[in-house]
mmCIF file of N, CA and C in Angstrom:
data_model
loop_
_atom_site.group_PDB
_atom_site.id
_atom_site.type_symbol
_atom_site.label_atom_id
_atom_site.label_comp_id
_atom_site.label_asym_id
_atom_site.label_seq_id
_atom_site.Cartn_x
_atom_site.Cartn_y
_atom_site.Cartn_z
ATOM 1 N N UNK W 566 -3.384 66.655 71.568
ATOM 2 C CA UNK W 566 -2.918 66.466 72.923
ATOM 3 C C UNK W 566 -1.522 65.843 72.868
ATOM 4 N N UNK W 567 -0.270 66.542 73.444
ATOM 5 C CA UNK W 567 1.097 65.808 73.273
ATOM 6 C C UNK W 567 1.029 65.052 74.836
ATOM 7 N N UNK W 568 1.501 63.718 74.455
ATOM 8 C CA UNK W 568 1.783 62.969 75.512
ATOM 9 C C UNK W 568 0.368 63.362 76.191
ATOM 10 N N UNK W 569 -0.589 62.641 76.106
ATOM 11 C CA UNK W 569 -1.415 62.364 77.085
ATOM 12 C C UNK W 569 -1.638 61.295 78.012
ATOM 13 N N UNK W 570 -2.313 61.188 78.623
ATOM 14 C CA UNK W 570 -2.561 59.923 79.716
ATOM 15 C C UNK W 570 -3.213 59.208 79.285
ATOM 16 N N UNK W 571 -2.766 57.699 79.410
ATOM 17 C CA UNK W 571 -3.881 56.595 78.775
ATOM 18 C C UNK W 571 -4.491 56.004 80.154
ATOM 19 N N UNK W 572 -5.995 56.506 80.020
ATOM 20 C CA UNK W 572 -6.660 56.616 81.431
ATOM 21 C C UNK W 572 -7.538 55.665 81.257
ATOM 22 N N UNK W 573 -7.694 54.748 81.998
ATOM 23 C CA UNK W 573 -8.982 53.286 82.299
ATOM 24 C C UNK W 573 -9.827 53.888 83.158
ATOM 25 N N UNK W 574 -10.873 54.431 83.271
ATOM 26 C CA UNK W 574 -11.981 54.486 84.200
ATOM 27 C C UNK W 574 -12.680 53.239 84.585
ATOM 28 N N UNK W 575 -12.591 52.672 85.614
ATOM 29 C CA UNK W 575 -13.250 51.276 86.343
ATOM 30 C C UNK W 575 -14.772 51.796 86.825
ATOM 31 N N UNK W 576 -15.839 51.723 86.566
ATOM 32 C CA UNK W 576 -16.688 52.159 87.138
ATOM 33 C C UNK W 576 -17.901 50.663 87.506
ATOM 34 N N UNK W 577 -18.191 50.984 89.225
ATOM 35 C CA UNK W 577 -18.960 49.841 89.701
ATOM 36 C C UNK W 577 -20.539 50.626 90.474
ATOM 37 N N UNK W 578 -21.245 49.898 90.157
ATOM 38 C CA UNK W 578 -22.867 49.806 90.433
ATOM 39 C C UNK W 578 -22.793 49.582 91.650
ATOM 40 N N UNK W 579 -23.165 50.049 93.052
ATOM 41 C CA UNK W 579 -23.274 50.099 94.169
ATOM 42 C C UNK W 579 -24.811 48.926 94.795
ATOM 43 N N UNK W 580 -24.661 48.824 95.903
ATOM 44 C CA UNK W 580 -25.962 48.010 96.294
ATOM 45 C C UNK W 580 -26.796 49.150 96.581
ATOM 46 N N UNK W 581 -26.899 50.348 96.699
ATOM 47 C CA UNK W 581 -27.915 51.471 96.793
ATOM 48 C C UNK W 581 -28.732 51.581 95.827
ATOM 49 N N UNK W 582 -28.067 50.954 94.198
ATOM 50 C CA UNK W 582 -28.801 51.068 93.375
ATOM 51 C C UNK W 582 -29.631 49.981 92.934
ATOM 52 N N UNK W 583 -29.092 48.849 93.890
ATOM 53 C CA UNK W 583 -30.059 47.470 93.838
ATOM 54 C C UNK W 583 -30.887 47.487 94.908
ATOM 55 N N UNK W 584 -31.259 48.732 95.656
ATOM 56 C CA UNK W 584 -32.073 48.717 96.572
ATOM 57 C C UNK W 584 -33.505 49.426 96.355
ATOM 58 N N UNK W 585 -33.247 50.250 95.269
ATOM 59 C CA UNK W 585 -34.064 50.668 94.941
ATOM 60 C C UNK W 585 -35.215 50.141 94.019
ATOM 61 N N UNK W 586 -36.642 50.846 93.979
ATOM 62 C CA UNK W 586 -37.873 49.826 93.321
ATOM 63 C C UNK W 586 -37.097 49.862 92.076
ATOM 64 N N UNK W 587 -37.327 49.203 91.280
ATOM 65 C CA UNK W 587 -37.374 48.763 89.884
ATOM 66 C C UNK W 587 -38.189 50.122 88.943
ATOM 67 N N UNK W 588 -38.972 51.209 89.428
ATOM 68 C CA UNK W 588 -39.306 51.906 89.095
ATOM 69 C C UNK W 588 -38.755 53.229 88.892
ATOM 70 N N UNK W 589 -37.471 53.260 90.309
ATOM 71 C CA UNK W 589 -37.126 54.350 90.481
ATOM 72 C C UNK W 589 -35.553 53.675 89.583
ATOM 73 N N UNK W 590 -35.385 53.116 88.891
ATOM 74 C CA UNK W 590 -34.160 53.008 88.576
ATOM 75 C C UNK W 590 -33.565 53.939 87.034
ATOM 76 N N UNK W 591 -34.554 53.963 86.470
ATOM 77 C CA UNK W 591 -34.194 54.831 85.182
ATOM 78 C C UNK W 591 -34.096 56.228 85.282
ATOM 79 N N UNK W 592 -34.181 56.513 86.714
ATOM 80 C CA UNK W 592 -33.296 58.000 86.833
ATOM 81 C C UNK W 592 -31.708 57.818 86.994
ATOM 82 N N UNK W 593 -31.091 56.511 87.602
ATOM 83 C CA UNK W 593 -30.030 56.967 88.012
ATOM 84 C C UNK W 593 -29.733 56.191 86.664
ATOM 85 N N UNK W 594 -30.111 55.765 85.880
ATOM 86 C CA UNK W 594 -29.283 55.870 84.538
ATOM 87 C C UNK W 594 -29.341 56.725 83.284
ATOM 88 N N UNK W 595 -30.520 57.225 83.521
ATOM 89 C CA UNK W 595 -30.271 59.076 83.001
ATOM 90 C C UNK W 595 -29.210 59.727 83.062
ATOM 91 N N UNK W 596 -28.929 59.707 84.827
ATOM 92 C CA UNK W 596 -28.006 60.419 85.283
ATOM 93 C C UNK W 596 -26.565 59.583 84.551
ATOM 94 N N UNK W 597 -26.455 58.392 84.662
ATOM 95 C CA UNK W 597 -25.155 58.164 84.097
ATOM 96 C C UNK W 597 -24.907 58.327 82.956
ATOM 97 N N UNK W 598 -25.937 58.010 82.385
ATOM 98 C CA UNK W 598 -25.815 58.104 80.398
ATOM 99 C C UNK W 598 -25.352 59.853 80.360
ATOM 100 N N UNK W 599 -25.407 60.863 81.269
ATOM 101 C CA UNK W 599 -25.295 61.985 80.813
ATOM 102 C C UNK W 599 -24.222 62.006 81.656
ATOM 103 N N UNK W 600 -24.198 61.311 83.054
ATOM 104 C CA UNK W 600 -22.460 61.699 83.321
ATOM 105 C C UNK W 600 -21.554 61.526 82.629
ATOM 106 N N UNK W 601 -21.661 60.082 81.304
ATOM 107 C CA UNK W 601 -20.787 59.455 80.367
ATOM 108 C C UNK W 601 -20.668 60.556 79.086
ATOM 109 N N UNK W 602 -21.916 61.156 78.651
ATOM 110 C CA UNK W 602 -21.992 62.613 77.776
ATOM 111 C C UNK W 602 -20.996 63.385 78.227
ATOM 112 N N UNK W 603 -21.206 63.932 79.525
ATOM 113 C CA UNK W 603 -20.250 64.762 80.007
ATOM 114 C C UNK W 603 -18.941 65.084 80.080
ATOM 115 N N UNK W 604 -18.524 63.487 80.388
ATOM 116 C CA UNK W 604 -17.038 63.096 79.858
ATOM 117 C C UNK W 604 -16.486 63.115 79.047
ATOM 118 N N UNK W 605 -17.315 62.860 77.686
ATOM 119 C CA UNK W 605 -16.910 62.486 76.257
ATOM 120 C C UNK W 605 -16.382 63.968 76.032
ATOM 121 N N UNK W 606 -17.206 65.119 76.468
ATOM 122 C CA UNK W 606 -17.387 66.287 75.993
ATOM 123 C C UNK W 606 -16.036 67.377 76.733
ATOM 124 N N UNK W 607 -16.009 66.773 77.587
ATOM 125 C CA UNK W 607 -14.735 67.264 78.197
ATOM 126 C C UNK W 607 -13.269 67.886 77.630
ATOM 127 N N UNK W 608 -12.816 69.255 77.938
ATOM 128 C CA UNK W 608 -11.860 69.460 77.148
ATOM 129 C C UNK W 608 -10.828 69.053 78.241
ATOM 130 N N UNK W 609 -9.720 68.147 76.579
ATOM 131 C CA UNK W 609 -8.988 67.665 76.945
ATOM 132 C C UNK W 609 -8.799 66.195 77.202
ATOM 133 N N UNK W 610 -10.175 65.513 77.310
ATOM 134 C CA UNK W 610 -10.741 63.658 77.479
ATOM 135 C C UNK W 610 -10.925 63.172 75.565
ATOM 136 N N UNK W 611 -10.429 62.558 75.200
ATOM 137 C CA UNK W 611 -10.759 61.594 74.370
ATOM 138 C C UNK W 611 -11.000 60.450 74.466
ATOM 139 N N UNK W 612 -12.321 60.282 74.450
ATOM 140 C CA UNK W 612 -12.693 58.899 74.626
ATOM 141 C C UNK W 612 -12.010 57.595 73.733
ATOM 142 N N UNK W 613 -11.994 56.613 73.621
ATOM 143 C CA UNK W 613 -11.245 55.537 72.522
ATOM 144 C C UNK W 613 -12.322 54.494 72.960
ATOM 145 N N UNK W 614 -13.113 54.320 73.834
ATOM 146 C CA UNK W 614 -14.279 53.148 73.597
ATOM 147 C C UNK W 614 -14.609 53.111 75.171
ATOM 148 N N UNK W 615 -15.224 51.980 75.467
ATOM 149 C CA UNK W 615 -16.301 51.706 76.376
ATOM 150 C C UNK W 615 -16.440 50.400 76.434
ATOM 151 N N UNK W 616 -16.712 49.585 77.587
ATOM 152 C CA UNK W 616 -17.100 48.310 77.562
ATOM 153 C C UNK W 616 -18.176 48.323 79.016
ATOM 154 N N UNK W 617 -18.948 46.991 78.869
ATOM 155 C CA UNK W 617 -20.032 47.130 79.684
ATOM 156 C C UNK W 617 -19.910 45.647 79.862
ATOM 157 N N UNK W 618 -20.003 45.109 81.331
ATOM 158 C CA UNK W 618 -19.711 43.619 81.389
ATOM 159 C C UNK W 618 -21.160 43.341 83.033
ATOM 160 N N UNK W 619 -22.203 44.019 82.136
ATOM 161 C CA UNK W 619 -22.874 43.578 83.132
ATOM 162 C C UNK W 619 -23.647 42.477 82.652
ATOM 163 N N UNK W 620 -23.268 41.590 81.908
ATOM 164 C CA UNK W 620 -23.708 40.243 81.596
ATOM 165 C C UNK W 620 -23.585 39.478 82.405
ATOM 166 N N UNK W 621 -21.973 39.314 82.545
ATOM 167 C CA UNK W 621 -21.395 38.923 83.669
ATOM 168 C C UNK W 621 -20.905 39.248 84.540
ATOM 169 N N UNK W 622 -21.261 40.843 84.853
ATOM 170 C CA UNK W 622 -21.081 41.044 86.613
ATOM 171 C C UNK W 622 -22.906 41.457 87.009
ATOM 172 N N UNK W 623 -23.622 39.926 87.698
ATOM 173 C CA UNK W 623 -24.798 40.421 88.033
ATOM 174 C C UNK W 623 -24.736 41.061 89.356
ATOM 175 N N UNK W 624 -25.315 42.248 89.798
ATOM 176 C CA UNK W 624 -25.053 42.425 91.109
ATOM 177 C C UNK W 624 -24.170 43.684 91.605
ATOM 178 N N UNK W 625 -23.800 44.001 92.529
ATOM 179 C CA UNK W 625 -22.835 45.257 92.847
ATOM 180 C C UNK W 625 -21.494 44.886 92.611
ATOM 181 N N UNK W 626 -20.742 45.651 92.459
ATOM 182 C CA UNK W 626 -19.227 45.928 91.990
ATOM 183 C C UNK W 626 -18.871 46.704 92.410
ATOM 184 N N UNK W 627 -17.862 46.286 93.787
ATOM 185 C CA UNK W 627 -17.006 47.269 94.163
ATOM 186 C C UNK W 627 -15.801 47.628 94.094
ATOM 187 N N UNK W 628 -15.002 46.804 92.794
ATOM 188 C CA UNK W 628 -13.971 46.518 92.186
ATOM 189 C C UNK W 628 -13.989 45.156 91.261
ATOM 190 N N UNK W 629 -12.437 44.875 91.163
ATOM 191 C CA UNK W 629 -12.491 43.896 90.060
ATOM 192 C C UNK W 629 -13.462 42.945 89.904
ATOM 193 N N UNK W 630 -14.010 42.140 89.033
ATOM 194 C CA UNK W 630 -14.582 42.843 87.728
ATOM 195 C C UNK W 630 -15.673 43.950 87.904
ATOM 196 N N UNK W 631 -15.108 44.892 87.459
ATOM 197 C CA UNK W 631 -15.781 46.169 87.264
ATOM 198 C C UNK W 631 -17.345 45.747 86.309
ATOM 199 N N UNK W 632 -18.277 46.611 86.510
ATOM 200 C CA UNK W 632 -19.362 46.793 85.973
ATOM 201 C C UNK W 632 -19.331 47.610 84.300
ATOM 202 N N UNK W 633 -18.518 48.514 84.800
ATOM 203 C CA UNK W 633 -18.340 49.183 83.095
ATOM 204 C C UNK W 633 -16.889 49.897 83.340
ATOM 205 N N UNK W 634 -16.339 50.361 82.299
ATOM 206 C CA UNK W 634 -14.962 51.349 81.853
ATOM 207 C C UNK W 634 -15.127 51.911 80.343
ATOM 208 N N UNK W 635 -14.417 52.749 80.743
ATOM 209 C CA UNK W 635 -14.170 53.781 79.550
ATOM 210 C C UNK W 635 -12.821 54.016 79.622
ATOM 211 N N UNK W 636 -11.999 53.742 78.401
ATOM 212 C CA UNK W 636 -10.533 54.118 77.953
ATOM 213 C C UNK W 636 -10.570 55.372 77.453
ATOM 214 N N UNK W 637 -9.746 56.414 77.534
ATOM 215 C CA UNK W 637 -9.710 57.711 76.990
ATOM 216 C C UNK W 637 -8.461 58.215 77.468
ATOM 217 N N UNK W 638 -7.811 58.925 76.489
ATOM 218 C CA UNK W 638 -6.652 59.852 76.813
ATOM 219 C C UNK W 638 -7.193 61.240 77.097
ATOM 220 N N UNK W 639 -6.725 61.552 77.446
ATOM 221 C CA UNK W 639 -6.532 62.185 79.225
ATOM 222 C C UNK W 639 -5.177 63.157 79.356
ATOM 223 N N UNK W 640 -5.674 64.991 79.375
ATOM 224 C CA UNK W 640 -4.343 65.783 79.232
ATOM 225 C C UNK W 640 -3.581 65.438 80.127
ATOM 226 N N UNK W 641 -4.299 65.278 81.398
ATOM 227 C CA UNK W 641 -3.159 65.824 82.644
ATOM 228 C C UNK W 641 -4.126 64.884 83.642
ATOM 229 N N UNK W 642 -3.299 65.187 85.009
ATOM 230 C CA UNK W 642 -4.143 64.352 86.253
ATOM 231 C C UNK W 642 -5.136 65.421 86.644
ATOM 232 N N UNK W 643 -4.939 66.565 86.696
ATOM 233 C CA UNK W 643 -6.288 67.288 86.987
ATOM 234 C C UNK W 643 -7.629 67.543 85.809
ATOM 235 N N UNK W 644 -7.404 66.681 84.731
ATOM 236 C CA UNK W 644 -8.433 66.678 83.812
ATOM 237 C C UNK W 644 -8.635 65.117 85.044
ATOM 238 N N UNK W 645 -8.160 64.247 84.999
ATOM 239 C CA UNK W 645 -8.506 62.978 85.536
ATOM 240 C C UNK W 645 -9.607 63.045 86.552
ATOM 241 N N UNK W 646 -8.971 64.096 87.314
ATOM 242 C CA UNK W 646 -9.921 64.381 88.626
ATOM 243 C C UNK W 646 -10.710 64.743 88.272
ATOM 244 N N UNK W 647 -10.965 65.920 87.453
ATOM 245 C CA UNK W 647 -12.603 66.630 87.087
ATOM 246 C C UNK W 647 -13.178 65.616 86.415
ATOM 247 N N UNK W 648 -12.998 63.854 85.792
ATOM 248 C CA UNK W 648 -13.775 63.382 85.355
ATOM 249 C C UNK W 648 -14.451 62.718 86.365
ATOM 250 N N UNK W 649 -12.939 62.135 87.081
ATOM 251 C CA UNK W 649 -14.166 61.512 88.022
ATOM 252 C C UNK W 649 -14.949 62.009 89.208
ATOM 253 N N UNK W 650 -14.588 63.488 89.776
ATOM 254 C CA UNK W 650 -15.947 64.120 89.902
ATOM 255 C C UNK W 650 -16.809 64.254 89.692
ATOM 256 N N UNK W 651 -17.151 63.742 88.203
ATOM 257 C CA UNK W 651 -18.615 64.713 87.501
ATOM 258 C C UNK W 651 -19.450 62.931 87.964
ATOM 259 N N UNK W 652 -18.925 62.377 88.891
ATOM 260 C CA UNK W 652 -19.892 61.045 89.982
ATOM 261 C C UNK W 652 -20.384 61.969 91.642
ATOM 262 N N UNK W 653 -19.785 63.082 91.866
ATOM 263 C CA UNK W 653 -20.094 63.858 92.925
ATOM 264 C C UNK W 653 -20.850 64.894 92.419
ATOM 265 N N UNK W 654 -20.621 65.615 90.970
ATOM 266 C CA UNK W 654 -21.879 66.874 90.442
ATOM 267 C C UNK W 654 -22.825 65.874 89.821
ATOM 268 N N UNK W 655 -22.541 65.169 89.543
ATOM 269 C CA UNK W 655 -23.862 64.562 88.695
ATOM 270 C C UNK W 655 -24.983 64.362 89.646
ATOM 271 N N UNK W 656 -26.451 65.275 89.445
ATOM 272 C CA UNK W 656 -27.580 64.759 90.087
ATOM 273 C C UNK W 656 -28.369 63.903 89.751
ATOM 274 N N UNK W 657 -28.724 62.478 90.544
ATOM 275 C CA UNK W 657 -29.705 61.927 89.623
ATOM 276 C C UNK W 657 -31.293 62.052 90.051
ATOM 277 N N UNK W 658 -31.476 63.237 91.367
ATOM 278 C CA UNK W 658 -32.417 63.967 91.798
ATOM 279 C C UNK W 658 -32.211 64.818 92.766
ATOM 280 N N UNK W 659 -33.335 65.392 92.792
ATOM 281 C CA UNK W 659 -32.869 66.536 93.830
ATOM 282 C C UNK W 659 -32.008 66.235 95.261
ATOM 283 N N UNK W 660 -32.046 65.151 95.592
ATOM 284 C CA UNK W 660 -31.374 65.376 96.875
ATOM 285 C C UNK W 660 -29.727 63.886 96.927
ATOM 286 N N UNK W 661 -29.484 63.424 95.365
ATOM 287 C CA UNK W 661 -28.667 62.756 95.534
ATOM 288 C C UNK W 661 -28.016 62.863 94.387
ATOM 289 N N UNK W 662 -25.922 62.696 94.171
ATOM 290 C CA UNK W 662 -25.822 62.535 93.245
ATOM 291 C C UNK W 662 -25.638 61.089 92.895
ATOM 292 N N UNK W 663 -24.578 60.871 91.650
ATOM 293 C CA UNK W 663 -24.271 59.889 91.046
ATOM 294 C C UNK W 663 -23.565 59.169 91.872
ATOM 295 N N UNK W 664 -22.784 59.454 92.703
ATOM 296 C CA UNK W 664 -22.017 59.006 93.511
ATOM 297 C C UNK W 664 -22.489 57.987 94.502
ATOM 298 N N UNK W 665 -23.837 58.613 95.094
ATOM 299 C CA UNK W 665 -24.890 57.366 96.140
ATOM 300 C C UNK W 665 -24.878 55.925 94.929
ATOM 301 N N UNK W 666 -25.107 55.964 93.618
ATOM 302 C CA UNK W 666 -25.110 54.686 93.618
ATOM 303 C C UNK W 666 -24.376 54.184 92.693
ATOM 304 N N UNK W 667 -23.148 54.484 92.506
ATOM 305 C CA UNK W 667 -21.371 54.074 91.422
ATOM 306 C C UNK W 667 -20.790 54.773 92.177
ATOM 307 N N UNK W 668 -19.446 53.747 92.154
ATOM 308 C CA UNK W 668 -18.377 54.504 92.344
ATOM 309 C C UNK W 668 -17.374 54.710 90.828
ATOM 310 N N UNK W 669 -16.024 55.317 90.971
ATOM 311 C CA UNK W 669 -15.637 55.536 89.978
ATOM 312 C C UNK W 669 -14.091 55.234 90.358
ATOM 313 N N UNK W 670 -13.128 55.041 89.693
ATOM 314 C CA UNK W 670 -11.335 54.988 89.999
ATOM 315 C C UNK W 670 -10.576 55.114 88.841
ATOM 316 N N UNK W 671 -9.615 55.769 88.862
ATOM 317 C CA UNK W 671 -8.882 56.040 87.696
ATOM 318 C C UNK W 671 -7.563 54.824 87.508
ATOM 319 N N UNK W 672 -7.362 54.501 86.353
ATOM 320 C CA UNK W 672 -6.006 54.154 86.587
ATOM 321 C C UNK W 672 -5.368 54.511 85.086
ATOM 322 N N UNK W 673 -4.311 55.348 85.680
ATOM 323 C CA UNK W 673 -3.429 55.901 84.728
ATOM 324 C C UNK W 673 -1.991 55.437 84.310
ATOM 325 N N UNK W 674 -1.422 55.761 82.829
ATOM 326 C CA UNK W 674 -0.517 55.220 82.385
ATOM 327 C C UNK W 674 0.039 55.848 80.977
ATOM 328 N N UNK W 675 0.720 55.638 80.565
ATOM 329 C CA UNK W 675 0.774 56.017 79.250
ATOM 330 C C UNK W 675 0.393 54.918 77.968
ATOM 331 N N UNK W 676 0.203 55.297 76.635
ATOM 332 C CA UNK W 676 -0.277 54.274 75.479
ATOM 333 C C UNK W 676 1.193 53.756 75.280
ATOM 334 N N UNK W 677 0.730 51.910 75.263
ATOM 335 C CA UNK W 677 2.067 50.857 75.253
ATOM 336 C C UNK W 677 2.835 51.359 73.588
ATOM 337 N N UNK W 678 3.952 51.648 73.876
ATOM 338 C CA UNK W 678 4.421 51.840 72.321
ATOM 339 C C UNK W 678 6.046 50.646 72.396
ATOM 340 N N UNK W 679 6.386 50.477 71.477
ATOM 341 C CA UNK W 679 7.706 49.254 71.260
ATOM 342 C C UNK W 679 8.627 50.553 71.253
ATOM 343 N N UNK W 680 9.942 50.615 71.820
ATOM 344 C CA UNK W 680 10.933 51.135 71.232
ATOM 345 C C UNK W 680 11.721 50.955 70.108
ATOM 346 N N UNK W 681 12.540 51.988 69.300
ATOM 347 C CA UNK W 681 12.819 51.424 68.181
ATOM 348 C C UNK W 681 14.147 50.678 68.811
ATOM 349 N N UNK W 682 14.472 51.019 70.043
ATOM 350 C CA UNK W 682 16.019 50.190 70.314
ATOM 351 C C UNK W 682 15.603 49.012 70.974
ATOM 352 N N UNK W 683 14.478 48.233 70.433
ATOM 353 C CA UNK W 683 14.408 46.930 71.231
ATOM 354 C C UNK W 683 14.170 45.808 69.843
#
């Protein structure tokens, strides 16, 4: 990939998904563990790692501090978009996707490099 995007995915746990029984919850993390598959697999996404800070974010996240992110370079802004779509295709049953309970936000940039004229 020349010059790709160094892309932060912020992703936060909604209160829809703290509303639900305690029983019904290991579908919608099916669904994410395979929305996160999905991504990895993506042409054009290279993943570079993952962090998960729900130690210390108990509860919903609807921004800073985020619930989880994924760093990955990233061809273009319309690879960006089809990732964070796959929170609107992702089903985590028949009548809802991923989206009812995470949201998702991109923030893009390029990888920090030093110049040699500095």
């Amino acid at each position: 990939m020349a010059d790709p995007l160094r892309v932060l995915f912020c992703m936060g746990i909604n209160q829809n998904f703290f509303d639900l029984p305690k029983a019904q919850i290991g579908t919608v993390w099916t669904a994410f563990a395979g929305m996160l598959r999905d991504m990895e697999d993506m042409d054009g996404v290279t993943v570079l790692g993952n962090m998960d800070d729900d130690a210390h974010v108990v509860g919903p996240s609807d921004g800073w501090p985020w619930t989880c992110y994924v760093l990955a370079d990233v061809r273009d802004q319309e690879t960006v978009k089809a990732a964070c779509n796959l929170f609107r295709t992702t089903m985590v049953d028949e009548e809802h996707a991923l989206w009812r309970y995470a949201k998702i936000e991109a923030r893009m940039g390029r990888a920090l490099t030093i110049r040699d004229d500095v």
